[in-house]
mmCIF file of C-alpha atoms in Angstrom:
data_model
loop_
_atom_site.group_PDB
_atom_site.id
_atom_site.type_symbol
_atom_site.label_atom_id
_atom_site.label_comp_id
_atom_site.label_asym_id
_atom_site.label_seq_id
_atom_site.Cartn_x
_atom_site.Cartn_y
_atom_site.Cartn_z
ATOM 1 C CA UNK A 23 21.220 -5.497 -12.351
ATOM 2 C CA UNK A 24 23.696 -7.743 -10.900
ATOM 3 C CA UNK A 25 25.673 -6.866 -8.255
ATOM 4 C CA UNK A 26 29.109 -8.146 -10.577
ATOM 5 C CA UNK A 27 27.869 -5.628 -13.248
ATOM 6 C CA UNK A 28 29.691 -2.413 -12.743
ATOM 7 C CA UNK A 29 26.927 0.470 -13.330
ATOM 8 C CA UNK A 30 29.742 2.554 -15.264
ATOM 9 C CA UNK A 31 30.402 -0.405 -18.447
ATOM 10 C CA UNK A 32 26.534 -1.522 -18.005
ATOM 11 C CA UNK A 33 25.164 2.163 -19.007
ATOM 12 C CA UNK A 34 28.443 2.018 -21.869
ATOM 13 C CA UNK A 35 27.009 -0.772 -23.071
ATOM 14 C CA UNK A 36 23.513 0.258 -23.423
ATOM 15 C CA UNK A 37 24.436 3.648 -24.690
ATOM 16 C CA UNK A 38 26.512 2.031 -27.476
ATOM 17 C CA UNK A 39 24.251 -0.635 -28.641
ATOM 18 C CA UNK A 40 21.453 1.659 -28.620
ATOM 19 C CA UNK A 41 23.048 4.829 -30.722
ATOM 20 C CA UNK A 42 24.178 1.902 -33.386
ATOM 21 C CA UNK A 43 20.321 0.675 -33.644
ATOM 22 C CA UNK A 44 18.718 4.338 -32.994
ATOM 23 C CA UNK A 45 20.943 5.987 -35.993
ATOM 24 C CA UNK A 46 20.941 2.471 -38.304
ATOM 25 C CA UNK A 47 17.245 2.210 -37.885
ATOM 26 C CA UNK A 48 15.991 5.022 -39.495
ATOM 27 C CA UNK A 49 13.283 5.353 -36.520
ATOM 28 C CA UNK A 50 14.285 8.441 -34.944
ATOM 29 C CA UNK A 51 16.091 10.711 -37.715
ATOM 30 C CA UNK A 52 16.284 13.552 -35.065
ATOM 31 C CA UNK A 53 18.347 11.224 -33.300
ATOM 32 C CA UNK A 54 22.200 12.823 -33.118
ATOM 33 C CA UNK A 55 23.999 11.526 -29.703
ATOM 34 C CA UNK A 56 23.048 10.168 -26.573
ATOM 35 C CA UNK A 57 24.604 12.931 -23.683
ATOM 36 C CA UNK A 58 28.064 12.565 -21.973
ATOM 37 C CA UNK A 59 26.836 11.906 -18.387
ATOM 38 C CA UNK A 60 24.551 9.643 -16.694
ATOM 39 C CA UNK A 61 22.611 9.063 -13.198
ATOM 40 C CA UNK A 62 21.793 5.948 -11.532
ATOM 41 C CA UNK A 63 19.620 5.097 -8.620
ATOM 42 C CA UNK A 64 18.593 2.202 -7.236
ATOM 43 C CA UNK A 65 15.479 1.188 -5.852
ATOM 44 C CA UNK A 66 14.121 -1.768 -3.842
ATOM 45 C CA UNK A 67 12.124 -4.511 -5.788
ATOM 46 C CA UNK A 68 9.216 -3.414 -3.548
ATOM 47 C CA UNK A 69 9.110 -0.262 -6.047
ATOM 48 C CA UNK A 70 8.765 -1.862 -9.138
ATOM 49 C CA UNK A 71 5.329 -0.976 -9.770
ATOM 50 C CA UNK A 72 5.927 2.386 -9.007
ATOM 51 C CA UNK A 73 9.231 2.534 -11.047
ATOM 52 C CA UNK A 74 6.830 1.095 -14.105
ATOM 53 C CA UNK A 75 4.047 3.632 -13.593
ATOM 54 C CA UNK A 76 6.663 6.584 -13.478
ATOM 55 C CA UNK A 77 8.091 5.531 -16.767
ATOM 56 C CA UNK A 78 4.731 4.975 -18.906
ATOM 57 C CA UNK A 79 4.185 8.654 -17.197
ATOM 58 C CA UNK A 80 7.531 9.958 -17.994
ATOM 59 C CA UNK A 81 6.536 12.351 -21.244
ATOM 60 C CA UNK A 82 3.798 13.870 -19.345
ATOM 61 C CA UNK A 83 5.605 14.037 -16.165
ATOM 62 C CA UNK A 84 8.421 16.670 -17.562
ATOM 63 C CA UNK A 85 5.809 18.846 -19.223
ATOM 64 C CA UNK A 86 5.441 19.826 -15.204
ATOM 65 C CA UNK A 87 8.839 19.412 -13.754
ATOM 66 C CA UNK A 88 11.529 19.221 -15.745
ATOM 67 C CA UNK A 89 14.467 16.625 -15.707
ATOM 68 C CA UNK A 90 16.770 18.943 -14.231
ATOM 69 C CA UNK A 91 14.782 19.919 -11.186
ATOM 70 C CA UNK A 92 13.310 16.439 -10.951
ATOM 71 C CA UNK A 93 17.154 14.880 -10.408
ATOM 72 C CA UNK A 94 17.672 17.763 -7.900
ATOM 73 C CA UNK A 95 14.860 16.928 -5.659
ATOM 74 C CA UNK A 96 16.064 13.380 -5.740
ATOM 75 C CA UNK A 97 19.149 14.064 -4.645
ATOM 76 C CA UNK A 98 18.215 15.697 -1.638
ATOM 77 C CA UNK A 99 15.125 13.574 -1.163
ATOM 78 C CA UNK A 100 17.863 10.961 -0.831
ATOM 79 C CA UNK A 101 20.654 13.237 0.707
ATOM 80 C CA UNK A 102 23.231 12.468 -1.819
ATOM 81 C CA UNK A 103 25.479 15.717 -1.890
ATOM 82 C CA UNK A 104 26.138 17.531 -4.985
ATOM 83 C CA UNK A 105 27.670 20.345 -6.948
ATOM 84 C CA UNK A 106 25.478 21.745 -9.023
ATOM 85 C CA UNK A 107 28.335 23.081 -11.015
ATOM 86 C CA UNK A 108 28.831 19.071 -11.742
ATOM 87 C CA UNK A 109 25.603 18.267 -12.274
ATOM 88 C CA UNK A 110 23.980 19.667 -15.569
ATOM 89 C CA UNK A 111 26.385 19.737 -19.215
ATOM 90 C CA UNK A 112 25.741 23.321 -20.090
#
């Protein structure tokens, strides 16, 4: 992502284009809303291939750690302070 791209209107953008095609396409009838919130990290180009290998991995990945407790231990992998209160929609 560019640098000029502001992460908040980017992930809008997505979000929006991507309800329209997931509730129009008749693909994924389960398919109701994307959630409120949303987390962004960056990473280096030098972890792309990681980055790729976690996402083809990602479905069997949370059948061991879920998404919660995943984002959790990144955050203070990366010491980025939270509120947990904050963190999860309940």
């Amino acid at each position: 992502m560019h640098s000029s791209i502001g992460l908040a209107d980017f992930v809008k953008e997505i979000k929006t284009a991507s309800n329209t095609w997931m509730t129009n396409s008749g693909n994924f009838p389960a398919f109701e809303s994307w959630a409120e919130g949303y987390c962004g990290l960056s990473y280096s180009n030098k972890d792309k291939a990681m980055i790729v290998d976690y996402i083809k991995n990602q479905k069997e990945h949370h059948r061991v750690t879920s998404f919660e407790d995943e984002l959790r231990s990144l955050l203070i992998e990366h010491g980025i302070e939270f509120d947990e209160k904050y963190l999860f929609d309940d």
